[in-house]
Tab-separated table of C-alpha atoms in Angstrom:
chain	number	residue	atom	x	y	z
V	1	MET	CA	-112.635	81.556	-42.938
V	2	THR	CA	-112.805	84.747	-45.200
V	3	ASP	CA	-115.898	83.772	-46.320
V	4	MET	CA	-117.411	84.220	-42.568
V	5	PRO	CA	-118.633	87.753	-41.115
V	6	LEU	CA	-115.973	90.077	-40.025
V	7	VAL	CA	-115.515	90.140	-36.056
V	8	SER	CA	-114.169	93.397	-34.217
V	9	VAL	CA	-112.193	92.518	-30.835
V	10	VAL	CA	-111.503	95.494	-28.734
V	11	VAL	CA	-108.961	95.264	-26.160
V	12	PRO	CA	-108.349	98.258	-23.827
V	13	VAL	CA	-104.919	98.792	-22.789
V	14	TYR	CA	-103.613	100.313	-19.620
V	15	ASN	CA	-100.268	99.773	-18.073
V	16	VAL	CA	-100.297	95.916	-18.362
V	17	GLU	CA	-97.172	95.403	-20.050
V	18	LYS	CA	-96.427	92.542	-18.073
V	19	TYR	CA	-99.773	90.484	-19.414
V	20	LEU	CA	-100.471	92.211	-22.863
V	21	ASP	CA	-98.473	89.878	-24.872
V	22	ARG	CA	-100.180	86.610	-23.403
V	23	CYS	CA	-103.684	88.551	-24.231
V	24	VAL	CA	-102.655	89.601	-27.861
V	25	GLN	CA	-101.234	86.416	-28.653
V	26	SER	CA	-104.553	84.375	-27.765
V	27	VAL	CA	-106.490	86.833	-29.978
V	28	VAL	CA	-104.372	86.816	-33.127
V	29	GLY	CA	-104.226	82.802	-32.555
V	30	GLN	CA	-108.008	82.390	-33.249
V	31	THR	CA	-108.684	79.606	-35.708
V	32	TYR	CA	-111.296	82.188	-36.944
V	33	ASP	CA	-109.166	84.508	-39.406
V	34	ASN	CA	-111.610	87.591	-40.045
V	35	LEU	CA	-110.905	89.766	-37.238
V	36	GLU	CA	-110.197	93.366	-36.889
V	37	ILE	CA	-108.070	93.672	-33.676
V	38	ILE	CA	-108.534	97.146	-32.041
V	39	LEU	CA	-105.967	97.744	-29.166
V	40	VAL	CA	-106.682	100.960	-27.098
V	41	ASP	CA	-103.961	102.240	-25.438
V	42	ASP	CA	-105.544	104.252	-23.106
V	43	GLY	CA	-102.389	106.929	-21.878
V	44	SER	CA	-100.239	104.078	-20.627
V	45	THR	CA	-97.253	104.995	-19.010
V	46	ASP	CA	-95.224	101.650	-18.897
V	47	GLY	CA	-93.996	99.779	-21.981
V	48	SER	CA	-97.751	98.692	-23.138
V	49	ALA	CA	-97.852	101.512	-26.011
V	50	VAL	CA	-94.649	100.094	-27.621
V	51	ILE	CA	-95.862	96.750	-27.405
V	52	CYS	CA	-99.354	97.369	-28.954
V	53	ASP	CA	-97.513	99.351	-32.037
V	54	ASN	CA	-95.155	96.293	-32.519
V	55	TRP	CA	-98.206	93.922	-32.742
V	56	ALA	CA	-99.631	96.159	-35.365
V	57	SER	CA	-96.396	96.152	-37.126
V	58	SER	CA	-96.637	92.304	-37.057
V	59	ASP	CA	-100.099	91.631	-38.161
V	60	GLY	CA	-102.079	93.510	-40.492
V	61	ARG	CA	-105.714	92.782	-38.849
V	62	ILE	CA	-104.369	94.807	-35.713
V	63	LYS	CA	-104.866	98.410	-35.537
V	64	VAL	CA	-103.692	100.995	-32.540
V	65	ILE	CA	-105.739	103.770	-30.788
V	66	HIS	CA	-103.279	106.031	-28.827
V	67	LYS	CA	-105.466	108.027	-26.785
V	68	LYS	CA	-105.484	110.375	-23.528
V	69	ASN	CA	-106.337	108.459	-20.234
V	70	ALA	CA	-109.949	108.421	-19.421
V	71	GLY	CA	-110.709	105.234	-18.070
V	72	LEU	CA	-111.893	101.606	-19.255
V	73	GLY	CA	-115.213	102.617	-20.476
V	74	MET	CA	-114.078	105.542	-22.667
V	75	ALA	CA	-111.304	103.368	-24.083
V	76	ARG	CA	-114.104	100.749	-24.906
V	77	ASN	CA	-116.064	103.456	-26.526
V	78	SER	CA	-113.421	104.569	-28.889
V	79	GLY	CA	-112.578	100.764	-29.912
V	80	MET	CA	-116.383	100.470	-30.745
V	81	ASP	CA	-116.600	103.573	-32.637
V	82	SER	CA	-113.437	102.391	-34.999
V	83	ALA	CA	-115.108	98.755	-35.250
V	84	GLY	CA	-116.782	97.660	-38.273
V	85	GLY	CA	-117.674	94.125	-37.952
V	86	LYS	CA	-121.237	92.143	-37.673
V	87	TYR	CA	-119.747	90.882	-33.879
V	88	ILE	CA	-118.033	92.759	-31.307
V	89	PHE	CA	-115.965	91.254	-28.416
V	90	PHE	CA	-114.828	93.127	-25.325
V	91	PHE	CA	-111.615	91.523	-23.876
V	92	ASP	CA	-109.606	92.895	-20.721
V	93	SER	CA	-105.780	93.016	-21.444
V	94	ASP	CA	-104.418	91.324	-18.650
V	95	ASP	CA	-106.691	88.115	-19.632
V	96	TYR	CA	-106.585	85.809	-22.337
V	97	VAL	CA	-108.987	83.474	-24.140
V	98	ASP	CA	-109.249	79.931	-25.746
V	99	THR	CA	-108.262	79.631	-29.110
V	100	LYS	CA	-111.655	78.953	-30.853
V	101	THR	CA	-113.401	81.382	-28.674
V	102	VAL	CA	-114.254	83.757	-31.946
V	103	GLU	CA	-115.241	80.471	-33.990
V	104	LYS	CA	-117.443	78.874	-31.669
V	105	CYS	CA	-119.519	82.344	-30.731
V	106	VAL	CA	-119.775	83.468	-34.305
V	107	SER	CA	-121.026	79.896	-35.552
V	108	THR	CA	-123.638	79.804	-32.789
V	109	ALA	CA	-124.941	83.460	-33.140
V	110	GLU	CA	-125.435	82.666	-37.079
V	111	LYS	CA	-126.910	79.478	-36.655
V	112	ASN	CA	-129.622	81.114	-33.901
V	113	ASP	CA	-129.490	84.514	-35.302
V	114	SER	CA	-128.461	85.799	-31.755
V	115	ASP	CA	-128.009	89.480	-30.561
V	116	ALA	CA	-125.611	88.363	-28.015
V	117	VAL	CA	-123.331	84.999	-27.088
V	118	ILE	CA	-122.738	84.579	-23.806
V	119	TYR	CA	-120.069	81.931	-22.747
V	120	ALA	CA	-118.387	80.389	-19.555
V	121	LEU	CA	-115.446	82.069	-17.736
V	122	CYS	CA	-112.372	80.289	-16.077
V	123	ASP	CA	-110.704	82.196	-13.094
V	124	VAL	CA	-106.953	82.129	-13.275
V	125	TYR	CA	-105.242	83.276	-9.786
V	126	ASP	CA	-101.490	84.672	-9.008
V	127	ASP	CA	-100.252	81.260	-7.862
V	128	GLY	CA	-101.556	79.398	-11.269
V	129	ARG	CA	-104.709	77.747	-9.938
V	130	THR	CA	-107.574	78.151	-11.981
V	131	SER	CA	-111.524	77.744	-11.030
V	132	GLU	CA	-113.906	77.201	-14.062
V	133	LYS	CA	-117.543	78.995	-13.479
V	134	GLU	CA	-119.942	76.556	-14.620
V	135	ILE	CA	-123.069	77.587	-16.298
V	136	VAL	CA	-126.116	76.101	-14.367
V	137	THR	CA	-129.068	76.598	-16.986
V	138	ASP	CA	-130.434	73.973	-19.208
V	139	LYS	CA	-131.469	76.362	-21.948
V	140	THR	CA	-128.861	77.333	-24.694
V	141	PHE	CA	-131.203	79.710	-26.506
V	142	PHE	CA	-133.477	82.317	-24.983
V	143	VAL	CA	-135.530	84.453	-27.242
V	144	GLY	CA	-138.178	87.317	-26.723
V	145	ASP	CA	-138.994	87.839	-23.118
V	146	GLU	CA	-136.827	85.283	-21.864
V	147	VAL	CA	-133.915	87.401	-22.030
V	148	GLN	CA	-135.743	90.098	-19.634
V	149	ASN	CA	-137.210	87.697	-17.388
V	150	GLU	CA	-134.445	84.934	-16.993
V	151	VAL	CA	-131.252	85.925	-18.557
V	152	LEU	CA	-130.867	89.727	-17.263
V	153	PRO	CA	-131.775	88.854	-13.444
V	154	GLY	CA	-129.467	85.767	-13.681
V	155	MET	CA	-126.418	87.675	-14.636
V	156	PHE	CA	-126.848	90.469	-11.763
V	157	THR	CA	-126.732	87.551	-9.272
V	158	TYR	CA	-124.601	84.808	-11.203
V	159	SER	CA	-127.499	82.833	-10.266
V	160	MET	CA	-126.950	81.073	-13.784
V	161	GLY	CA	-123.109	80.891	-13.533
V	162	PHE	CA	-122.409	84.091	-15.794
V	163	GLY	CA	-122.307	87.597	-14.481
V	164	ILE	CA	-122.880	91.222	-15.668
V	165	SER	CA	-119.086	91.672	-17.216
V	166	SER	CA	-118.922	92.726	-20.658
V	167	CYS	CA	-116.131	90.462	-21.340
V	168	GLY	CA	-117.329	86.688	-21.721
V	169	LYS	CA	-120.044	87.778	-24.342
V	170	MET	CA	-119.734	88.511	-27.961
V	171	TYR	CA	-122.358	91.161	-29.230
V	172	ARG	CA	-124.291	91.985	-32.766
V	173	LEU	CA	-122.716	95.237	-33.199
V	174	SER	CA	-125.431	96.701	-35.343
V	175	LYS	CA	-127.923	96.202	-32.594
V	176	ILE	CA	-125.359	98.228	-30.091
V	177	LYS	CA	-125.068	100.976	-32.640
V	178	GLU	CA	-129.044	100.766	-33.331
V	179	LEU	CA	-129.684	101.757	-29.700
V	180	ASN	CA	-127.144	104.011	-29.626
V	181	LEU	CA	-125.351	102.721	-26.642
V	182	LYS	CA	-122.128	103.725	-25.236
V	183	PHE	CA	-120.190	102.639	-21.650
V	184	LYS	CA	-120.556	105.242	-18.893
V	185	SER	CA	-117.463	106.667	-17.408
V	186	GLU	CA	-116.302	105.054	-14.264
V	187	LYS	CA	-116.340	108.677	-12.536
V	188	GLU	CA	-120.237	108.890	-13.466
V	189	ILE	CA	-121.068	105.252	-12.236
V	190	ILE	CA	-119.191	102.169	-10.911
V	191	SER	CA	-119.336	99.202	-12.556
V	192	GLU	CA	-119.766	100.727	-16.033
V	193	ASP	CA	-120.040	97.050	-17.470
V	194	ALA	CA	-123.149	96.363	-15.308
V	195	TYR	CA	-124.747	99.479	-16.902
V	196	PHE	CA	-124.034	98.774	-20.333
V	197	ILE	CA	-125.298	95.226	-19.478
V	198	LEU	CA	-128.474	96.186	-18.221
V	199	GLU	CA	-129.307	98.843	-21.018
V	200	LEU	CA	-128.486	96.298	-23.675
V	201	PHE	CA	-130.180	93.085	-22.545
V	202	SER	CA	-133.320	95.108	-21.394
V	203	GLN	CA	-133.606	95.509	-25.146
V	204	ILE	CA	-132.472	92.731	-27.509
V	205	LYS	CA	-134.358	89.564	-28.481
V	206	SER	CA	-132.312	86.493	-28.562
V	207	VAL	CA	-129.113	85.328	-26.543
V	208	SER	CA	-127.099	82.009	-26.957
V	209	ILE	CA	-125.433	80.337	-24.342
V	210	ILE	CA	-121.965	78.306	-24.640
V	211	LYS	CA	-121.402	76.221	-21.423
V	212	GLU	CA	-117.709	75.854	-22.242
V	213	SER	CA	-115.151	77.938	-20.907
V	214	LEU	CA	-113.841	80.273	-23.499
V	215	TYR	CA	-112.263	83.276	-21.384
V	216	TYR	CA	-109.516	83.162	-19.137
V	217	TYR	CA	-110.213	86.048	-16.309
V	218	TYR	CA	-106.991	86.865	-14.466
V	219	LYS	CA	-107.809	87.451	-10.747
V	220	ARG	CA	-104.754	89.769	-9.714
V	221	SER	CA	-104.442	90.211	-5.719
V	222	ASN	CA	-103.828	93.904	-6.332
V	223	SER	CA	-106.445	94.778	-8.506
V	224	LEU	CA	-108.108	98.344	-8.244
V	225	THR	CA	-111.122	96.685	-7.359
V	226	ARG	CA	-109.859	95.374	-4.337
V	227	THR	CA	-108.419	98.740	-2.888
V	228	TYR	CA	-110.323	101.112	-0.161
V	229	LYS	CA	-111.786	104.002	-1.550
V	230	ALA	CA	-113.580	106.542	0.863
V	231	ASP	CA	-116.399	107.239	-1.505
V	232	ARG	CA	-116.911	103.720	-2.671
V	233	GLN	CA	-120.285	103.464	-1.011
V	234	LYS	CA	-121.453	106.809	-2.308
V	235	GLN	CA	-120.545	105.363	-5.739
V	236	ASN	CA	-122.482	102.414	-4.925
V	237	ASP	CA	-125.738	104.187	-4.042
V	238	VAL	CA	-125.608	105.942	-7.132
V	239	PHE	CA	-125.219	102.562	-9.263
V	240	LEU	CA	-128.366	101.591	-7.810
V	241	ILE	CA	-130.427	104.733	-8.131
V	242	LYS	CA	-129.145	104.878	-11.822
V	243	CYS	CA	-129.854	101.217	-12.619
V	244	VAL	CA	-133.513	101.527	-11.079
V	245	GLU	CA	-134.151	104.237	-13.153
V	246	LEU	CA	-133.049	102.858	-16.078
V	247	ALA	CA	-134.992	99.521	-15.486
V	248	ARG	CA	-138.008	101.320	-14.794
V	249	GLN	CA	-137.584	103.656	-18.059
V	250	ASN	CA	-137.456	100.439	-20.119
V	251	ASN	CA	-140.267	98.673	-18.232
V	252	LEU	CA	-138.402	96.283	-16.385
V	253	SER	CA	-140.151	94.044	-14.044
V	254	ARG	CA	-139.620	93.997	-10.253
V	255	GLN	CA	-137.675	90.868	-10.369
V	256	VAL	CA	-135.026	92.652	-12.427
V	257	ILE	CA	-134.920	95.325	-9.907
V	258	ASN	CA	-134.447	92.918	-6.894
V	259	HIS	CA	-131.607	91.443	-8.741
V	260	VAL	CA	-129.944	94.707	-9.421
V	261	THR	CA	-130.715	95.584	-5.703
V	262	ALA	CA	-129.143	92.025	-4.654
V	263	ARG	CA	-125.981	93.194	-7.288
V	264	TYR	CA	-125.772	96.400	-4.994
V	265	HIS	CA	-125.941	94.515	-1.756
V	266	MET	CA	-122.767	92.549	-2.970
V	267	TYR	CA	-120.668	95.814	-4.051
V	268	SER	CA	-121.635	97.492	-0.565
V	269	ILE	CA	-120.390	94.390	1.283
V	270	THR	CA	-117.110	94.566	-0.763
V	271	ALA	CA	-117.169	98.169	0.482
V	272	MET	CA	-117.328	97.158	3.973
V	273	LYS	CA	-114.659	94.506	3.527
V	274	GLN	CA	-112.315	97.289	2.235
V	275	ILE	CA	-112.857	99.385	5.328
V	276	VAL	CA	-112.076	96.711	7.551
V	277	ALA	CA	-108.994	95.641	5.562
V	278	ALA	CA	-107.791	99.075	5.267
V	279	GLU	CA	-104.970	100.910	7.275
V	280	LEU	CA	-107.068	102.919	9.155
V	281	PRO	CA	-107.765	103.344	13.014
V	282	LEU	CA	-110.153	100.904	14.315
V	283	LYS	CA	-112.556	104.036	15.421
V	284	GLU	CA	-112.299	105.357	11.859
V	285	LYS	CA	-113.162	101.933	10.394
V	286	GLN	CA	-116.228	102.197	13.068
V	287	THR	CA	-117.273	105.450	11.774
V	288	GLU	CA	-117.046	104.422	8.071
V	289	LEU	CA	-119.046	101.279	8.546
V	290	ASN	CA	-121.865	103.286	10.540
V	291	LYS	CA	-122.134	105.401	7.566
V	292	ILE	CA	-122.572	102.561	5.301
V	293	PHE	CA	-125.114	100.921	7.597
V	294	LYS	CA	-127.312	104.003	8.163
V	295	SER	CA	-127.132	105.034	4.381
V	296	ASN	CA	-130.868	105.987	3.420
V	297	VAL	CA	-130.464	104.255	0.027
V	298	LEU	CA	-128.893	100.863	1.713
V	299	ARG	CA	-131.732	100.820	4.297
V	300	LYS	CA	-134.542	101.284	2.120
V	301	SER	CA	-133.180	98.252	-0.222
V	302	LEU	CA	-133.481	95.689	2.549
V	303	MET	CA	-136.535	94.180	1.249
V	304	ALA	CA	-137.264	90.704	2.269
V	305	ASP	CA	-137.747	89.466	-1.505
V	306	VAL	CA	-134.053	90.848	-2.219
V	307	ILE	CA	-132.480	89.395	0.742
V	308	LYS	CA	-134.155	86.090	0.292
V	309	LEU	CA	-131.941	86.033	-3.163
V	310	HIS	CA	-128.454	85.971	-1.212
V	311	ASN	CA	-126.646	82.978	0.245
V	312	LYS	CA	-127.838	82.094	3.733
V	313	ARG	CA	-124.456	83.904	4.869
V	314	LEU	CA	-124.875	86.708	3.234
V	315	GLY	CA	-128.753	86.835	3.604
V	316	LEU	CA	-128.209	86.494	7.518
V	317	PHE	CA	-126.244	89.681	7.090
V	318	TYR	CA	-128.448	91.602	5.536
V	319	THR	CA	-131.320	90.574	7.910
V	320	LEU	CA	-129.099	91.803	10.976
V	321	LEU	CA	-128.440	94.879	9.160
V	322	LYS	CA	-132.325	95.282	8.267
V	323	HIS	CA	-133.015	95.228	11.984
V	324	LYS	CA	-130.126	97.616	12.906
V	325	CYS	CA	-128.097	94.676	14.746
V	326	TYR	CA	-124.927	97.021	13.882
V	327	PHE	CA	-122.851	95.381	16.478
V	328	ALA	CA	-123.340	91.980	15.353
V	329	CYS	CA	-122.581	92.828	11.606
V	330	LYS	CA	-119.366	94.244	12.616
V	331	ILE	CA	-118.403	91.178	14.540
V	332	ILE	CA	-119.186	89.410	11.309
V	333	LEU	CA	-117.034	91.758	9.352
V	334	PHE	CA	-114.100	91.816	11.272
V	335	LEU	CA	-113.904	87.864	12.241
V	336	LYS	CA	-114.239	87.349	8.320
V	337	ARG	CA	-111.549	89.804	7.520
V	338	ASN	CA	-109.075	87.295	6.708
């Protein structure tokens, strides 16, 4: 398919020697040939860097960037700066993709003149179980204000079956460069994916949907996203503040802000669960939970229009929190810790 447009695939790599071959093999084995595959070694300390170089030696479409460790967002930026394709994908190095992912996305984008293509994901667990994420909208093409009024809110609450990960999507690279968009550092904002998606999708005009699962997301039980960090809720608060500022700057609707706030609530409940699961004395756990419960940012976010976006269980929890039923909230968290 050398007559088809060049497609860039950026894969940040950091200490994933166990999974890297599987990921790269799924990319080089695509039915779509006209690829540039950019492996960004973000200062790996295991054998990942050597694996990257070996792949580059065996396939001329692969180039490797070795850089000092600076985090996922910065690694993606390095790959994006080096990319020259019409379209670009971001794949995580412990995940893998269907052999027709690129072909189907490019075909759809070319047919509809899409700024982005979103496709379904399939979760893969340590024990081999899989769980497909069904896309539940009947529409397969969104144009103009539909992107901001339907797609963007849906991504932040997963109400349409797809989320705010930069994976699971293909983008028109010229649009990203025209808007001068970059991923933020994780040190600056938690969930750099979500902020990037909010920036991009608040300004693009056409999005296509493929309902088929084309990306396999590996849910490692020891993932960094599941570990306790003492400053997690402060990071969550910064996330909400910055996202609301961006939404207002780009004249996004109250609906979008509500859905972004609902995503913040999901991050906050995760922070609470991590405290409960942490190896801390019970008294310290309660102290840390109280700090979150009484956070000014969280308390101001407990609006009825946001709470109703949650499922019944989470909606009940945040209703109790809104009414300062802290003891009941703690009981729920400790009962659900397993």
